[in-house]
Amino acid sequence: METTLIYSVPFGCSFAAIAALEWSGLPYRLARVEARDPASKRHPAFLAINPLGQTPALLTHAGTPLLESMAILLHIAARAPHKGLGYAQGTPGYDRLNSVLSFLHTTFHAAFMPAFQAARAPESDARAAVWREMAIEKVNKSLAHLERLLTGRSWLASDTAPGIADAYLAATARWAEPLQLASLASYPNVARVLAALETDPGIRFAHAIEHGVPAHSQGGFLGHVPLDQLALPAG
């Protein structure tokens, strides 16, 4: 059984898992969830895999669900050790990767949440301005930390090729400017890495998938599967 990733659009953090799967060369399919379509988010097949209705969600090659971006990315890296997307557990490289990926998955991702909350609030809600200020402070503090982590480095956890941490950076840092929370130009190391990632075939493939335009896979992409045709986990 091939791996199937359930991803959401627009601008979901599952973007990172799409890029990582492309880099891995593993055979996989994709299942699309429209985040702005309540029926899509509440599809019974989707909820059978993740009752929380959140993406990304992975049906592994063994047919078992795997949830949460960090777990999914580490799973992909571990299944394709020859691709250099991660490191063996217990090594210094793994420790750095785990630390950086944890920061991105928790602190950096969470920094944007007040801005998303403000965007959903009615115009009359005075709390929206406070939430935006919180997001601006948190996002810029996180970007400053990432700027330090990237000083003298080509990538977040590797000096040879982008890995799963860089994929997650690409998925989340792209929210900063559209939400008017930060200028990436103020963080030249971050901007340098993001610019390099945008030339990568796996990242370009993930963008094309999100936009619903023809996407040329250099990995093991086997096509999309409708939600109602997903192979559901046993029990």
CSV table of C-alpha atoms in Angstrom, one decimal:
chain,number,residue,atom,x,y,z
A,1,MET,CA,0.0,0.0,0.0
A,2,GLU,CA,1.3,3.4,-0.9
A,3,THR,CA,1.4,6.3,1.5
A,4,THR,CA,-1.4,8.8,1.2
A,5,LEU,CA,-1.2,12.4,2.5
A,6,ILE,CA,-4.3,14.4,3.3
A,7,TYR,CA,-3.5,18.1,2.8
A,8,SER,CA,-5.4,21.3,3.0
A,9,VAL,CA,-5.5,24.5,0.9
A,10,PRO,CA,-5.0,27.4,0.8
A,11,PHE,CA,-1.6,27.9,2.5
A,12,GLY,CA,-1.7,24.9,4.8
A,13,CYS,CA,1.3,23.8,6.7
A,14,SER,CA,0.8,20.4,5.0
A,15,PHE,CA,2.8,22.1,2.2
A,16,ALA,CA,5.9,20.9,4.0
A,17,ALA,CA,4.9,17.3,3.9
A,18,ILE,CA,4.1,17.5,0.2
A,19,ALA,CA,7.6,18.8,-0.5
A,20,ALA,CA,9.2,16.2,1.8
A,21,LEU,CA,7.4,13.4,0.1
A,22,GLU,CA,8.7,14.7,-3.3
A,23,TRP,CA,12.2,14.8,-1.9
A,24,SER,CA,11.9,11.3,-0.4
A,25,GLY,CA,11.2,9.5,-3.7
A,26,LEU,CA,8.7,7.3,-1.9
A,27,PRO,CA,5.5,6.3,-3.7
A,28,TYR,CA,2.6,8.4,-2.5
A,29,ARG,CA,-0.8,9.8,-3.3
A,30,LEU,CA,-2.5,13.0,-2.2
A,31,ALA,CA,-6.0,13.7,-0.9
A,32,ARG,CA,-7.2,17.3,-1.0
A,33,VAL,CA,-9.2,19.1,1.7
A,34,GLU,CA,-10.6,22.6,1.0
A,35,ALA,CA,-10.1,24.4,4.3
A,36,ARG,CA,-12.9,26.9,3.5
A,37,ASP,CA,-15.4,24.2,2.6
A,38,PRO,CA,-17.1,22.9,5.8
A,39,ALA,CA,-18.3,19.8,4.0
A,40,SER,CA,-14.7,18.9,2.9
A,41,LYS,CA,-13.4,19.4,6.5
A,42,ARG,CA,-16.2,17.2,7.9
A,43,HIS,CA,-16.0,14.4,5.3
A,44,PRO,CA,-16.6,11.1,7.1
A,45,ALA,CA,-13.5,9.4,5.5
A,46,PHE,CA,-11.3,12.3,6.6
A,47,LEU,CA,-12.7,12.3,10.2
A,48,ALA,CA,-12.2,8.5,10.4
A,49,ILE,CA,-8.5,9.2,9.9
A,50,ASN,CA,-8.3,12.3,12.0
A,51,PRO,CA,-11.4,13.0,14.2
A,52,LEU,CA,-10.0,16.5,14.9
A,53,GLY,CA,-10.5,17.3,11.2
A,54,GLN,CA,-7.0,18.8,10.9
A,55,THR,CA,-4.3,18.5,8.3
A,56,PRO,CA,-1.8,17.2,7.5
A,57,ALA,CA,-2.9,13.6,8.1
A,58,LEU,CA,-1.0,10.6,6.8
A,59,LEU,CA,-2.1,7.1,6.0
A,60,THR,CA,1.2,5.3,6.1
A,61,HIS,CA,2.3,2.5,3.8
A,62,ALA,CA,1.1,0.1,6.5
A,63,GLY,CA,-2.4,1.7,6.5
A,64,THR,CA,-2.2,3.3,9.9
A,65,PRO,CA,-3.0,7.0,10.5
A,66,LEU,CA,-0.2,9.4,11.5
A,67,LEU,CA,-1.1,12.9,12.7
A,68,GLU,CA,0.8,16.2,13.3
A,69,SER,CA,3.3,17.8,11.0
A,70,MET,CA,6.4,17.1,13.0
A,71,ALA,CA,5.6,13.3,13.4
A,72,ILE,CA,4.8,13.1,9.7
A,73,LEU,CA,8.0,14.8,8.6
A,74,LEU,CA,10.2,12.7,10.8
A,75,HIS,CA,8.4,9.6,9.5
A,76,ILE,CA,9.1,10.6,5.9
A,77,ALA,CA,12.8,11.3,6.6
A,78,ALA,CA,13.2,8.0,8.5
A,79,ARG,CA,11.7,6.0,5.6
A,80,ALA,CA,14.1,7.6,3.1
A,81,PRO,CA,17.5,7.7,5.0
A,82,HIS,CA,19.5,7.7,1.7
A,83,LYS,CA,17.9,11.1,0.8
A,84,GLY,CA,19.5,13.0,3.7
A,85,LEU,CA,16.2,14.6,4.8
A,86,GLY,CA,17.0,13.8,8.5
A,87,TYR,CA,19.5,12.1,10.7
A,88,ALA,CA,19.8,8.9,12.7
A,89,GLN,CA,18.3,9.2,16.2
A,90,GLY,CA,20.9,9.8,18.9
A,91,THR,CA,23.3,11.8,16.7
A,92,PRO,CA,24.2,15.5,17.1
A,93,GLY,CA,22.5,16.1,13.7
A,94,TYR,CA,19.3,14.6,14.9
A,95,ASP,CA,19.4,16.7,18.1
A,96,ARG,CA,19.7,19.9,16.1
A,97,LEU,CA,17.0,18.8,13.6
A,98,ASN,CA,14.6,17.8,16.4
A,99,SER,CA,15.3,21.1,18.2
A,100,VAL,CA,14.8,23.3,15.1
A,101,LEU,CA,11.7,21.4,13.9
A,102,SER,CA,10.2,21.5,17.4
A,103,PHE,CA,10.7,25.3,17.5
A,104,LEU,CA,9.0,25.7,14.0
A,105,HIS,CA,6.1,23.3,14.9
A,106,THR,CA,5.3,25.0,18.2
A,107,THR,CA,6.7,28.5,18.8
A,108,PHE,CA,6.9,29.7,15.2
A,109,HIS,CA,3.6,28.2,14.0
A,110,ALA,CA,1.8,29.3,17.2
A,111,ALA,CA,3.1,32.9,16.7
A,112,PHE,CA,0.7,33.3,13.8
A,113,MET,CA,-2.4,32.1,15.5
A,114,PRO,CA,-3.4,35.5,17.1
A,115,ALA,CA,-3.3,37.0,13.6
A,116,PHE,CA,-5.6,34.3,12.2
A,117,GLN,CA,-7.9,34.8,15.1
A,118,ALA,CA,-8.0,38.5,14.4
A,119,ALA,CA,-8.7,37.9,10.7
A,120,ARG,CA,-11.8,35.8,11.7
A,121,ALA,CA,-13.1,38.3,14.2
A,122,PRO,CA,-15.9,40.8,13.3
A,123,GLU,CA,-14.9,44.4,12.7
A,124,SER,CA,-16.6,45.4,15.9
A,125,ASP,CA,-14.4,43.1,18.0
A,126,ALA,CA,-11.9,45.4,19.8
A,127,ARG,CA,-9.7,42.5,20.7
A,128,ALA,CA,-8.6,42.0,17.0
A,129,ALA,CA,-6.1,44.9,17.2
A,130,VAL,CA,-4.6,43.4,20.4
A,131,TRP,CA,-4.3,40.0,18.8
A,132,ARG,CA,-2.6,41.5,15.8
A,133,GLU,CA,-0.1,43.2,18.0
A,134,MET,CA,0.6,40.0,19.8
A,135,ALA,CA,1.2,38.2,16.5
A,136,ILE,CA,3.5,40.9,15.2
A,137,GLU,CA,5.6,40.7,18.4
A,138,LYS,CA,5.7,36.9,18.4
A,139,VAL,CA,6.4,36.4,14.7
A,140,ASN,CA,9.3,38.9,14.7
A,141,LYS,CA,10.8,37.4,17.8
A,142,SER,CA,10.7,34.0,16.2
A,143,LEU,CA,12.1,35.3,12.9
A,144,ALA,CA,15.0,36.8,14.8
A,145,HIS,CA,15.7,33.5,16.4
A,146,LEU,CA,15.6,31.8,13.0
A,147,GLU,CA,18.0,34.5,11.7
A,148,ARG,CA,20.5,33.5,14.4
A,149,LEU,CA,20.1,29.8,13.7
A,150,LEU,CA,20.9,30.4,10.0
A,151,THR,CA,24.0,32.5,10.5
A,152,GLY,CA,26.8,30.9,8.6
A,153,ARG,CA,24.6,28.0,7.5
A,154,SER,CA,23.1,27.0,4.2
A,155,TRP,CA,20.1,25.3,5.7
A,156,LEU,CA,18.5,24.9,9.1
A,157,ALA,CA,19.8,21.5,9.9
A,158,SER,CA,22.2,20.6,7.1
A,159,ASP,CA,24.9,22.3,5.1
A,160,THR,CA,24.5,20.1,2.0
A,161,ALA,CA,20.8,20.1,1.0
A,162,PRO,CA,17.4,21.2,2.3
A,163,GLY,CA,15.7,18.9,4.7
A,164,ILE,CA,12.3,18.6,6.5
A,165,ALA,CA,13.0,21.6,8.8
A,166,ASP,CA,13.5,23.8,5.7
A,167,ALA,CA,10.3,22.4,4.2
A,168,TYR,CA,8.4,23.4,7.3
A,169,LEU,CA,10.0,26.9,7.3
A,170,ALA,CA,8.9,27.4,3.7
A,171,ALA,CA,5.3,26.3,4.7
A,172,THR,CA,5.0,28.8,7.6
A,173,ALA,CA,7.3,31.8,6.9
A,174,ARG,CA,5.3,32.5,3.8
A,175,TRP,CA,2.4,33.7,6.1
A,176,ALA,CA,4.4,36.7,7.5
A,177,GLU,CA,4.1,39.2,4.7
A,178,PRO,CA,0.6,38.5,3.4
A,179,LEU,CA,-0.7,38.9,7.0
A,180,GLN,CA,1.5,42.1,7.3
A,181,LEU,CA,3.2,40.8,10.4
A,182,ALA,CA,6.8,41.2,9.3
A,183,SER,CA,9.1,42.1,6.5
A,184,LEU,CA,11.3,39.2,5.5
A,185,ALA,CA,13.9,41.6,4.1
A,186,SER,CA,14.6,42.5,7.8
A,187,TYR,CA,15.9,38.9,8.2
A,188,PRO,CA,18.5,38.4,5.4
A,189,ASN,CA,19.5,34.8,6.4
A,190,VAL,CA,15.8,33.7,6.5
A,191,ALA,CA,15.1,35.5,3.2
A,192,ARG,CA,18.2,33.9,1.6
A,193,VAL,CA,17.1,30.4,2.5
A,194,LEU,CA,13.5,31.0,1.5
A,195,ALA,CA,14.6,32.4,-1.9
A,196,ALA,CA,16.8,29.3,-2.4
A,197,LEU,CA,13.9,27.0,-1.5
A,198,GLU,CA,11.7,28.7,-4.1
A,199,THR,CA,14.0,27.4,-6.8
A,200,ASP,CA,13.8,23.8,-5.6
A,201,PRO,CA,11.8,21.4,-7.7
A,202,GLY,CA,10.1,19.8,-4.7
A,203,ILE,CA,9.0,23.2,-3.4
A,204,ARG,CA,7.8,24.3,-6.8
A,205,PHE,CA,5.8,21.0,-7.1
A,206,ALA,CA,4.1,21.7,-3.7
A,207,HIS,CA,3.1,25.2,-4.9
A,208,ALA,CA,1.6,23.7,-8.1
A,209,ILE,CA,-0.3,21.1,-6.1
A,210,GLU,CA,-1.7,23.8,-3.8
A,211,HIS,CA,-2.7,26.0,-6.7
A,212,GLY,CA,-4.3,23.1,-8.6
A,213,VAL,CA,-2.2,23.5,-11.7
A,214,PRO,CA,-0.3,20.8,-13.6
A,215,ALA,CA,2.5,19.7,-11.3
A,216,HIS,CA,5.6,17.8,-12.6
A,217,SER,CA,6.7,15.3,-10.1
A,218,GLN,CA,10.4,14.2,-9.9
A,219,GLY,CA,9.5,11.9,-7.0
A,220,GLY,CA,7.0,9.1,-6.5
A,221,PHE,CA,3.7,11.0,-6.8
A,222,LEU,CA,1.0,8.6,-8.1
A,223,GLY,CA,-1.9,11.1,-8.3
A,224,HIS,CA,-4.8,12.3,-6.2
A,225,VAL,CA,-7.4,10.1,-4.5
A,226,PRO,CA,-10.9,11.5,-3.6
A,227,LEU,CA,-11.7,11.6,0.1
A,228,ASP,CA,-14.5,9.0,-0.4
A,229,GLN,CA,-12.0,6.5,-1.9
A,230,LEU,CA,-9.5,6.6,0.9
A,231,ALA,CA,-8.5,3.3,2.4
A,232,LEU,CA,-9.7,3.7,5.9
A,233,PRO,CA,-7.8,2.4,8.9
A,234,ALA,CA,-9.1,-0.9,10.4
A,235,GLY,CA,-11.1,-0.7,13.6
